[in-house]
mmCIF file of C-alpha atoms in Angstrom:
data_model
loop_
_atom_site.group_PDB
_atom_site.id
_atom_site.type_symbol
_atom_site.label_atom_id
_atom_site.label_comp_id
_atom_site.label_asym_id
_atom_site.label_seq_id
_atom_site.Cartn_x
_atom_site.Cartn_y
_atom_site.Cartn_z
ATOM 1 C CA UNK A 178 61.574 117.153 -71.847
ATOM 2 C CA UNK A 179 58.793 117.520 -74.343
ATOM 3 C CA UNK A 180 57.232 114.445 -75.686
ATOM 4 C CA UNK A 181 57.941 115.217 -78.980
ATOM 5 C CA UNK A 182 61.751 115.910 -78.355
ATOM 6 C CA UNK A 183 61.326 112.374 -76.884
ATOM 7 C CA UNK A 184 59.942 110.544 -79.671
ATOM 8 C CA UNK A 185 62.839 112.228 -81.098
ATOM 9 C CA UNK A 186 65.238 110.570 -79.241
ATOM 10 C CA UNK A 187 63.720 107.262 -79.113
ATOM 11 C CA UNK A 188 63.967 107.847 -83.035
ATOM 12 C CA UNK A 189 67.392 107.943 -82.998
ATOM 13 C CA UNK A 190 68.022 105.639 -80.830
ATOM 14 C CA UNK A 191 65.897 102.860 -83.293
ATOM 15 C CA UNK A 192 68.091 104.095 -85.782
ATOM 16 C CA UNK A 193 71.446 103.460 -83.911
ATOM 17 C CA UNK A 194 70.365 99.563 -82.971
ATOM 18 C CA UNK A 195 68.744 99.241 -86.537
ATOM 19 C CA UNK A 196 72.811 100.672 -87.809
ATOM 20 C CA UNK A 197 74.575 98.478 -84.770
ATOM 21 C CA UNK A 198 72.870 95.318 -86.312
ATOM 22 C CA UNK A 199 73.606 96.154 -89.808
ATOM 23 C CA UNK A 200 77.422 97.216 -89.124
ATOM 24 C CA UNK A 201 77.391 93.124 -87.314
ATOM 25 C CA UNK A 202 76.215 91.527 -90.321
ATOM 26 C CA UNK A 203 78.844 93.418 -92.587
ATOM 27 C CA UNK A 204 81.485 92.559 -90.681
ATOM 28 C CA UNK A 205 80.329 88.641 -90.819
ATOM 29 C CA UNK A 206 79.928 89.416 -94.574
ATOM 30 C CA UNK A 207 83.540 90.849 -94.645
ATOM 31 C CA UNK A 208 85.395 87.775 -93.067
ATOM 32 C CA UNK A 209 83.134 85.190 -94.732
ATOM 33 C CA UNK A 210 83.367 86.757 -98.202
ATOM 34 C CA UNK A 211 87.041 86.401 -97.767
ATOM 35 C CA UNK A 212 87.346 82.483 -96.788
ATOM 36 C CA UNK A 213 84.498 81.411 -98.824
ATOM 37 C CA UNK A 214 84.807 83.389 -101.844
ATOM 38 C CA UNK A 215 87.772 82.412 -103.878
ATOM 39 C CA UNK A 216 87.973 85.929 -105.875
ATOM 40 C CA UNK A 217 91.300 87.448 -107.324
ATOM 41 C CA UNK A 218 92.753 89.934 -105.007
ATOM 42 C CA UNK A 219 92.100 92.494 -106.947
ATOM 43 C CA UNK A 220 88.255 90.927 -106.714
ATOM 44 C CA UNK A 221 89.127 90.648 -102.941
ATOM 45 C CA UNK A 222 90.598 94.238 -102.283
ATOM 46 C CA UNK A 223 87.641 95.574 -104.244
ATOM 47 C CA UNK A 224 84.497 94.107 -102.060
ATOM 48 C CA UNK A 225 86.548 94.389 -99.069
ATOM 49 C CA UNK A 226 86.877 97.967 -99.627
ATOM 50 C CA UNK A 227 83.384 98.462 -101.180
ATOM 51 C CA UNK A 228 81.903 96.535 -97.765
ATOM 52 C CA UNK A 229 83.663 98.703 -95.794
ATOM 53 C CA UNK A 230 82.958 101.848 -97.101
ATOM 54 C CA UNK A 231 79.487 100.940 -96.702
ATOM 55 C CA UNK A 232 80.069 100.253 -92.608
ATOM 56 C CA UNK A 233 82.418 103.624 -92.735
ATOM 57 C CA UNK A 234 79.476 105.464 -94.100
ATOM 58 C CA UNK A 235 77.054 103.910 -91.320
ATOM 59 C CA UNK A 236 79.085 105.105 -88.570
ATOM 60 C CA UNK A 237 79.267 108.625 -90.120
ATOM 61 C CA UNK A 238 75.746 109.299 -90.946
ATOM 62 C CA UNK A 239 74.263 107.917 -88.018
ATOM 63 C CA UNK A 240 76.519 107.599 -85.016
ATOM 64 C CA UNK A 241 78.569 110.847 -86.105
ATOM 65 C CA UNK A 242 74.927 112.321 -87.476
ATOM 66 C CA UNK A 243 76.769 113.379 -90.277
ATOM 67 C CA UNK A 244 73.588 113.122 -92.401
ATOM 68 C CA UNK A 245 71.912 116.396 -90.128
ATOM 69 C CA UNK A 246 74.855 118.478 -90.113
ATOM 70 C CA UNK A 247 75.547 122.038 -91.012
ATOM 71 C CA UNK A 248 76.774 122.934 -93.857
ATOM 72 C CA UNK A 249 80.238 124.391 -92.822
ATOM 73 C CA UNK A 250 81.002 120.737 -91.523
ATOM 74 C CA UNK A 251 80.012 119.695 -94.726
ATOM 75 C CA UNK A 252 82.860 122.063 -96.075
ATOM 76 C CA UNK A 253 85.463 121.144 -94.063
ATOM 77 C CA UNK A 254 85.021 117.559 -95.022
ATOM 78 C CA UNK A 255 84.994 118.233 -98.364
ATOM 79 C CA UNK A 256 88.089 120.075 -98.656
ATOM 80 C CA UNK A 257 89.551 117.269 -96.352
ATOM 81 C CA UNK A 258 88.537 114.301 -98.572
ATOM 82 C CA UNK A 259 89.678 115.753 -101.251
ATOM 83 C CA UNK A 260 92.839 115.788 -100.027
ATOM 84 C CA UNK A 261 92.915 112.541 -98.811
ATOM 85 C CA UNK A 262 92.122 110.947 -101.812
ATOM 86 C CA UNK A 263 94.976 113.295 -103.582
ATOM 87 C CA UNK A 264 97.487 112.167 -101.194
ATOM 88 C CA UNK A 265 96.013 108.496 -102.175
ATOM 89 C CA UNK A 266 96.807 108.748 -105.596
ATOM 90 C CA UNK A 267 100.421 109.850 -105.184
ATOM 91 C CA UNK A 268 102.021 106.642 -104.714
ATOM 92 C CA UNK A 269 99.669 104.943 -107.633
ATOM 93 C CA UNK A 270 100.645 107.967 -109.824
ATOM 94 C CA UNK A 271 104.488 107.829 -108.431
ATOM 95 C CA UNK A 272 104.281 103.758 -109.260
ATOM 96 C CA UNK A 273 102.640 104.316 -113.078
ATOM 97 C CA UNK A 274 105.758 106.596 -113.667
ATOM 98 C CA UNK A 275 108.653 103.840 -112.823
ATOM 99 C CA UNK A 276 112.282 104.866 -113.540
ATOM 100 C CA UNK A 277 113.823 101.825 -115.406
ATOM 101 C CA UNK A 278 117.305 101.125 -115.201
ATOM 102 C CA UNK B 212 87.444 138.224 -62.562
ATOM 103 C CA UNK B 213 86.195 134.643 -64.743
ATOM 104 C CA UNK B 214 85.613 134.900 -68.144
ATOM 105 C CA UNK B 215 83.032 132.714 -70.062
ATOM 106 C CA UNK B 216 84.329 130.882 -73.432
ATOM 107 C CA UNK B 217 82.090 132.008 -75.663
ATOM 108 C CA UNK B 218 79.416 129.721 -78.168
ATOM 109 C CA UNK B 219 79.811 126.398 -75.876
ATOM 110 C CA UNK B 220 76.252 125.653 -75.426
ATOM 111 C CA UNK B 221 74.652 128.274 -77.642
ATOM 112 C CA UNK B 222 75.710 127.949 -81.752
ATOM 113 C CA UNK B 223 77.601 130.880 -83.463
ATOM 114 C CA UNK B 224 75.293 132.752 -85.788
ATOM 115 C CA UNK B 225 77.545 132.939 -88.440
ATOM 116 C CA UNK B 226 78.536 128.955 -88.692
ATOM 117 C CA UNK B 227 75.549 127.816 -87.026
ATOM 118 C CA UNK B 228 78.017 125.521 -84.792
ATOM 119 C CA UNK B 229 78.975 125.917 -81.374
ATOM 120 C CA UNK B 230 83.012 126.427 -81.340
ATOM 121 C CA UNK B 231 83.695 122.662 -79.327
ATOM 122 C CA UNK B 232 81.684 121.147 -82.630
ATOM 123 C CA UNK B 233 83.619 122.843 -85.253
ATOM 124 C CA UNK B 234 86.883 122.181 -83.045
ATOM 125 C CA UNK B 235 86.583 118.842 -82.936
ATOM 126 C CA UNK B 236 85.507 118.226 -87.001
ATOM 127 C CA UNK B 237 88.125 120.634 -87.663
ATOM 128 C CA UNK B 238 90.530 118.156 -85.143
ATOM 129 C CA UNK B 239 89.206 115.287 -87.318
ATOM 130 C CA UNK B 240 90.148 116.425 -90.587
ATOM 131 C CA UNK B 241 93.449 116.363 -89.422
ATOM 132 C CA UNK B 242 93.651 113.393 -87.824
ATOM 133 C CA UNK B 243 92.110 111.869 -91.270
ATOM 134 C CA UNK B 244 95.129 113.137 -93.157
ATOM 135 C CA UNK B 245 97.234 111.648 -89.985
ATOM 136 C CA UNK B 246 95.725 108.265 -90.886
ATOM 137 C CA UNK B 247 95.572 108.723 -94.997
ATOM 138 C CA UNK B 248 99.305 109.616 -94.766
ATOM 139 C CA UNK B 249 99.856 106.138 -93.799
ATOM 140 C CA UNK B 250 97.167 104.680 -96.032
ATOM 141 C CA UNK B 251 99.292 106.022 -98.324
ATOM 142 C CA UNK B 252 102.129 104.768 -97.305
ATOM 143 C CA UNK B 253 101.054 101.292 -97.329
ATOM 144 C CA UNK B 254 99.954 101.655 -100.773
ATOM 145 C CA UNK B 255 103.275 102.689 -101.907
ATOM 146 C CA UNK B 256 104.953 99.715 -99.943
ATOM 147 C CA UNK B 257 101.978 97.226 -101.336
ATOM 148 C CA UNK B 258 102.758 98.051 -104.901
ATOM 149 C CA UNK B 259 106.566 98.475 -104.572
ATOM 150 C CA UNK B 260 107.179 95.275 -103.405
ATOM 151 C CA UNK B 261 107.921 92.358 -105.182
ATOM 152 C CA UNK B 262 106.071 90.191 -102.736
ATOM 153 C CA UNK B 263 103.114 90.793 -100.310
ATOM 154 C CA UNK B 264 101.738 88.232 -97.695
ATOM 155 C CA UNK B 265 98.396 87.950 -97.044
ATOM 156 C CA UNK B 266 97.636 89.305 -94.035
ATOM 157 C CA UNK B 267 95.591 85.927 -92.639
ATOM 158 C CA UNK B 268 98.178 84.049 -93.438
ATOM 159 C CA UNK B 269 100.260 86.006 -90.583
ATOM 160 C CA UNK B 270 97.970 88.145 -88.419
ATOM 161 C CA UNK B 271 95.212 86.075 -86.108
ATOM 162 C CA UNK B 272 91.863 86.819 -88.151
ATOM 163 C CA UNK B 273 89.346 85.584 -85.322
ATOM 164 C CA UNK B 274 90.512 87.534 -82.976
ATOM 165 C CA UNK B 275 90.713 90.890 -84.999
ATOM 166 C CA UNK B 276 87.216 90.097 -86.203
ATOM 167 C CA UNK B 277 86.469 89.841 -82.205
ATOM 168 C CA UNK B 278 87.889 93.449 -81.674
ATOM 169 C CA UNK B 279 85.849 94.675 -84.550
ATOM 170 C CA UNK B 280 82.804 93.640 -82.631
ATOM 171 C CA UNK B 281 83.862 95.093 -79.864
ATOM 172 C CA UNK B 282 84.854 98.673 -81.042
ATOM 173 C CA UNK B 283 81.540 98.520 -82.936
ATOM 174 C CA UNK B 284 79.386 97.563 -79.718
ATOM 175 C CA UNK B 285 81.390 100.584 -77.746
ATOM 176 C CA UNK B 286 80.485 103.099 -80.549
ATOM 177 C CA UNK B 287 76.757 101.805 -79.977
ATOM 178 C CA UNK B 288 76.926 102.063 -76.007
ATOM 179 C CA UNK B 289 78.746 105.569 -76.758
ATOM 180 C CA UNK B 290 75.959 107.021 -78.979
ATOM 181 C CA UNK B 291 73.232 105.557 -76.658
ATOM 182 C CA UNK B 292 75.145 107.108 -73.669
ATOM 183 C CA UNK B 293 74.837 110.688 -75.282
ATOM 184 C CA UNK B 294 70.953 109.889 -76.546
ATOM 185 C CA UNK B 295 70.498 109.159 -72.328
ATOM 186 C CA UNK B 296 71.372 112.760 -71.492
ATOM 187 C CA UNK B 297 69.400 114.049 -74.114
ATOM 188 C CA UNK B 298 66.529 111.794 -72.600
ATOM 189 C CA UNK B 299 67.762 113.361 -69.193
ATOM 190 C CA UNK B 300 68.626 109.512 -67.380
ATOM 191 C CA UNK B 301 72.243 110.225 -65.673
ATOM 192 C CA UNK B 302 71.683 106.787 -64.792
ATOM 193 C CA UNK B 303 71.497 104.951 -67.977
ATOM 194 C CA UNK B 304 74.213 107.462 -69.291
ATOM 195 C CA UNK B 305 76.696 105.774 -66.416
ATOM 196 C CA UNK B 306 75.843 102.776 -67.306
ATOM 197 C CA UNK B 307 76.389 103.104 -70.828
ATOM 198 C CA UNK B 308 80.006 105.187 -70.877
ATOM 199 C CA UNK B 309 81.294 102.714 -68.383
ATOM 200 C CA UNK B 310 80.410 100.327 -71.031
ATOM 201 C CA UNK B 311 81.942 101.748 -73.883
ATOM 202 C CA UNK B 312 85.250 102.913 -71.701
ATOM 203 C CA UNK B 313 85.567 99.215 -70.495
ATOM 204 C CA UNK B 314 84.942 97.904 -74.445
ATOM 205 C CA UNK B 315 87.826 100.302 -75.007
ATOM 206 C CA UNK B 316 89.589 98.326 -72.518
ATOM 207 C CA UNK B 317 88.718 94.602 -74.044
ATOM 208 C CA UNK B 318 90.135 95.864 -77.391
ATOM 209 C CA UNK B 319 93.291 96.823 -75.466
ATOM 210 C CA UNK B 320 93.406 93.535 -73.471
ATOM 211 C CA UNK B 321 92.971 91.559 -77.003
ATOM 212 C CA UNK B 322 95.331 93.230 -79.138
ATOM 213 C CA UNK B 323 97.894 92.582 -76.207
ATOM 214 C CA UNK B 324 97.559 89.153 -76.612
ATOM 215 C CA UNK B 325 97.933 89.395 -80.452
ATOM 216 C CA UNK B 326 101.184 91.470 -80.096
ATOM 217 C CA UNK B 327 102.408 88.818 -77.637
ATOM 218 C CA UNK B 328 101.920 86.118 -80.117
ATOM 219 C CA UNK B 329 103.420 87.870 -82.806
ATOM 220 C CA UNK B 330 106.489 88.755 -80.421
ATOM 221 C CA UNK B 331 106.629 85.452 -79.310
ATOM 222 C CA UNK B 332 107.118 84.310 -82.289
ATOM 223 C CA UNK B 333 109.845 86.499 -83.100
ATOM 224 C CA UNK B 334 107.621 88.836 -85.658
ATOM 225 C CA UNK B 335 108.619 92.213 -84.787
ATOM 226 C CA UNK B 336 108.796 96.042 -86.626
ATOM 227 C CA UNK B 337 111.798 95.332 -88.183
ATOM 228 C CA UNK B 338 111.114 91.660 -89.370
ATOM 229 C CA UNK B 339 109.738 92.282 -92.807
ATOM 230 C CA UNK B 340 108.073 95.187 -94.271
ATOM 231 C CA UNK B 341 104.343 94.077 -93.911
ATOM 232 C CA UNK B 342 104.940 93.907 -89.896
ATOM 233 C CA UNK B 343 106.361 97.154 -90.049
ATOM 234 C CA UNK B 344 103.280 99.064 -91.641
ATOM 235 C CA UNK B 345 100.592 96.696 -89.764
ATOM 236 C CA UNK B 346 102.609 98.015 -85.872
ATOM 237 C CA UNK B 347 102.549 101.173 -87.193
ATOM 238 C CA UNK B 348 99.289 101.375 -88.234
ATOM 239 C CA UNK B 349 97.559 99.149 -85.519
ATOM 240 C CA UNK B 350 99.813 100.837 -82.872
ATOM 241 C CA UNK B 351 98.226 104.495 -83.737
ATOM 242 C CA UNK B 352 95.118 103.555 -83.719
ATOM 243 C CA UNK B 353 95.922 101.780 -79.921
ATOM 244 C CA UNK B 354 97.064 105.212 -78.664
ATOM 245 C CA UNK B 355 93.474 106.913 -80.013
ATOM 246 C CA UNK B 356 91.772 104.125 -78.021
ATOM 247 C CA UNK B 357 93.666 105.107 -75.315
ATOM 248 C CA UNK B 358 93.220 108.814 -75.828
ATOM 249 C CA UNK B 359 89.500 108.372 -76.183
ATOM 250 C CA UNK B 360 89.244 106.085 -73.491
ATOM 251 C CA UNK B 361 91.156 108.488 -70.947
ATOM 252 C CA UNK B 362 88.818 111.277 -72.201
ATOM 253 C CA UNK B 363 85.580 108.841 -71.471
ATOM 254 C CA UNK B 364 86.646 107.470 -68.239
ATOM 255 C CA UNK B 365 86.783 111.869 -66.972
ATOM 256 C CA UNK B 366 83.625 112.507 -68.150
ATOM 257 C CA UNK B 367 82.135 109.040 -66.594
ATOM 258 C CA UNK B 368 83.900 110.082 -63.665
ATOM 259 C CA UNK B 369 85.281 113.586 -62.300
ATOM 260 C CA UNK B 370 84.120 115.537 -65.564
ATOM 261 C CA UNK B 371 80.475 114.319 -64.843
ATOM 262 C CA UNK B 372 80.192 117.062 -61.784
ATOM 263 C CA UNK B 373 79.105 119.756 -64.753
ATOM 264 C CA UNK B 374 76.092 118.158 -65.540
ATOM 265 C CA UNK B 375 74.541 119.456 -62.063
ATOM 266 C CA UNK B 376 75.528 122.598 -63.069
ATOM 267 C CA UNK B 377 75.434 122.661 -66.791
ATOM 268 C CA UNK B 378 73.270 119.463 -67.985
ATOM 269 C CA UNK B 379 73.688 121.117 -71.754
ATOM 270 C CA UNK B 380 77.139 121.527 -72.014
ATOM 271 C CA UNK B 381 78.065 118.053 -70.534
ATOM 272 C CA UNK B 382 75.820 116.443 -73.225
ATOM 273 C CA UNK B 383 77.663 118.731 -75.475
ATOM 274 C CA UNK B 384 81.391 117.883 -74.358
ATOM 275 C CA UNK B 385 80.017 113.806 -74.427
ATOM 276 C CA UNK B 386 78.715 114.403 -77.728
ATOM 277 C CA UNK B 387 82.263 115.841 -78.899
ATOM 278 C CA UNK B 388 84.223 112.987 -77.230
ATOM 279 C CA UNK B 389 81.686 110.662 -78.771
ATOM 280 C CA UNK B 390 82.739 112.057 -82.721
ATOM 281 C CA UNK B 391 86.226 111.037 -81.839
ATOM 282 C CA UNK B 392 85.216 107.717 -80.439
ATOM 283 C CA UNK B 393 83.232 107.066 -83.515
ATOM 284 C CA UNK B 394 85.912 107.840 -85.588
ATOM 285 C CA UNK B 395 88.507 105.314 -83.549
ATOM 286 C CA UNK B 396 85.744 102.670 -84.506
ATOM 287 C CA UNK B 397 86.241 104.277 -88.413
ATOM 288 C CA UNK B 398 89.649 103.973 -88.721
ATOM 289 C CA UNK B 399 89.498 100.391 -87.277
ATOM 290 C CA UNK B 400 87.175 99.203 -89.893
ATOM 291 C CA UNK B 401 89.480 100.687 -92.926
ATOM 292 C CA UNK B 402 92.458 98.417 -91.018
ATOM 293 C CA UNK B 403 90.828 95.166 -90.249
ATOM 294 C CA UNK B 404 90.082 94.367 -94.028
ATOM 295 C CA UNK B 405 93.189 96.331 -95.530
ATOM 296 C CA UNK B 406 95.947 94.916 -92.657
ATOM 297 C CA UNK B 407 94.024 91.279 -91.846
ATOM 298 C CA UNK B 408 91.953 90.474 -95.192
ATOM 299 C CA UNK B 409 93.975 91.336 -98.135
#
C-alpha cells in the first residue's frame, strides 16, 4: 500500500468518526427537540423531518460515498427520487381532491 | 470449462462501475420505492383519519432511541471494516464486521422486547390502524437487518476465504454489502421520528 493511498484511507476514516459523532448528536437533538420543544405538529413533523434528512444525507455522502460517485449512479438516483417523491404526493394530491357526500 | 463474470474487480468502460456496484444501487432504487410505497401509505392513513396518536404516547421512545444508536454505531464499525481491507489489516476487518453483525443482533434482541410489550399488552396488527402501519413498517425493516446481517456474518465467516485469493474483490463484495447495510441504518432513521416522534 502506498503511503499516499494510506493517508487516503486514514482520511476517510476521520471523516466517518467526525460523521458517527455528528449523526449521535442529531439523534439527541431529535428526541430532545421533541419533549422539550412544545411546537405544533406541523412545527414538530417539520424539524423532525428537516433533522433527519440532514442524518439521511450523512449516511449517504459519507458512509455510502455518495458524494465521489459516478455519474450513472447519480442517474439512477435521480430518476428514483423522483419517483419517490411522485408516489409521495399521491395521497396529499388524492386527500386535496375529497369526494363529499 | 469455468467462466469468469466479467467487470467484478475491474470497472466497465462505458459506466465506469464495476457490474456488483451498479447491481446493488440499481437493487437500492428499488428497495427505496419498496419503502416509499409504504411512506406513502402512511401518509394516506395519517391524513385520512379522523384521529392519530402520537406515537410516544404508545411506542417505548428510550428504547427506539437506543436502537438508533445502535444501527448508527454498526454502520460506523461497517464502513471502518471495509476502510481495514483497503488498509490491508484482515485483523481489524474481523474485528470490526463481527461488530457490526452482532449490533445487528442487539437491534434484533431490543425490538423483541418492544414487540413483547406491545403484545403483552394486547396491542397487535389489527388493534387500531397506527399499530398496523408501525408492524408493517418496523417489521420490514427487521427482515433487512436480518438479510444484511446473514450476508455479514458469510463474509465475516465462510465468504472471507476469497480474500487469500482475491483481496480486491472481497473488499469489493464488503463494500457492496456495506451500501445495503447503510441503507438499513437510512430507512431506520426516516421511521424512528415518523413512527415514534410524531
Amino acid at each position: 500500500m502506498s503511503d499516499e493511498h494510506a493517508a487516503d484511507i486514514d482520511r476517510h476514516v476521520r471523516t466517518y468518526i467526525l460523521v458517527f459523532f455528528s449523526l449521535m448528536l442529531l439523534t439527541v437533538i431529535t428526541v430532545a427537540a421533541n419533549f422539550l420543544l412544545h411546537l405544533s405538529v406541523a412545527g414538530t413533523i417539520a424539524l423532525a423531518l428537516f433533522i433527519a434528512s440532514v442524518k439521511g444525507s450523512l449516511v449517504a455522502c459519507y458512509f455510502m460515498h455518495l458524494i465521489s460517485e459516478r455519474k450513472l449512479i447519480y442517474w439512477v438516483l435521480g430518476f428514483t427520487v423522483i419517483n419517490f417523491f411522485g408516489m409521495l404526493l399521491i395521497p396529499l394530491l388524492t386527500e386535496s381532491d375529497k369526494i363529499h357526500y | 470449462m469455468e467462466m469468469e463474470i466479467p467487470y467484478t474487480v475491474h470497472a466497465r468502460p462505458d459506466t465506469g462501475l464495476t457490474n456488483g456496484k451498479i447491481g446493488i444501487w440499481l437493487f437500492l432504487a428499488s428497495e427505496v420505492m419498496l419503502f416509499g410505497a409504504l411512506f406513502a401509505t402512511y401518509i394516506i392513513l395519517r391524513v385520512g383519519a379522523p384521529t392519530w396518536p402520537r406515537g410516544h404516547d404508545i411506542l417505548n421512545v428510550p428504547m427506539a432511541t437506543f436502537n438508533t444508536i445502535v444501527l448508527i454505531s454498526s454502520s460506523v464499525t461497517m464502513v471502518m471494516a471495509w476502510a481495514s481491507l483497503m488498509r490491508k489489516q484482515f485483523g481489524r476487518f474481523r474485528l470490526f464486521m463481527g461488530s457490526t453483525v452482532l449490533l445487528g443482533g442487539v437491534f434484533l434482541v431490543v425490538k423483541y422486547f418492544e414487540y413483547s410489550a406491545k403484545f403483552h399488552h394486547h396491542l397487535f396488527p389489527s388493534t387500531s390502524t397506527f399499530l398496523a402501519i408501525y408492524f408493517t413498517l418496523t417489521g420490514l425493516h427487521m427482515l433487512h437487518v436480518m438479510g444484511g446481517m446473514v450476508v455479514n456474518a458469510y463474509f465475516w465467516g465462510p465468504g472471507a476465504k476469497l480474500w487469500k485469493t482475491d483481496p480486491v474483490h472481497f473488499a469489493a463484495r464488503v463494500e457492496h454489502s456495506g451500501l445495503f447495510w447503510h441503507f438499513v441504518d437510512l430507512v431506520w432513521i426516516f421511521l424512528f421520528p415518523v413512527l415514534y416522534l410524531l
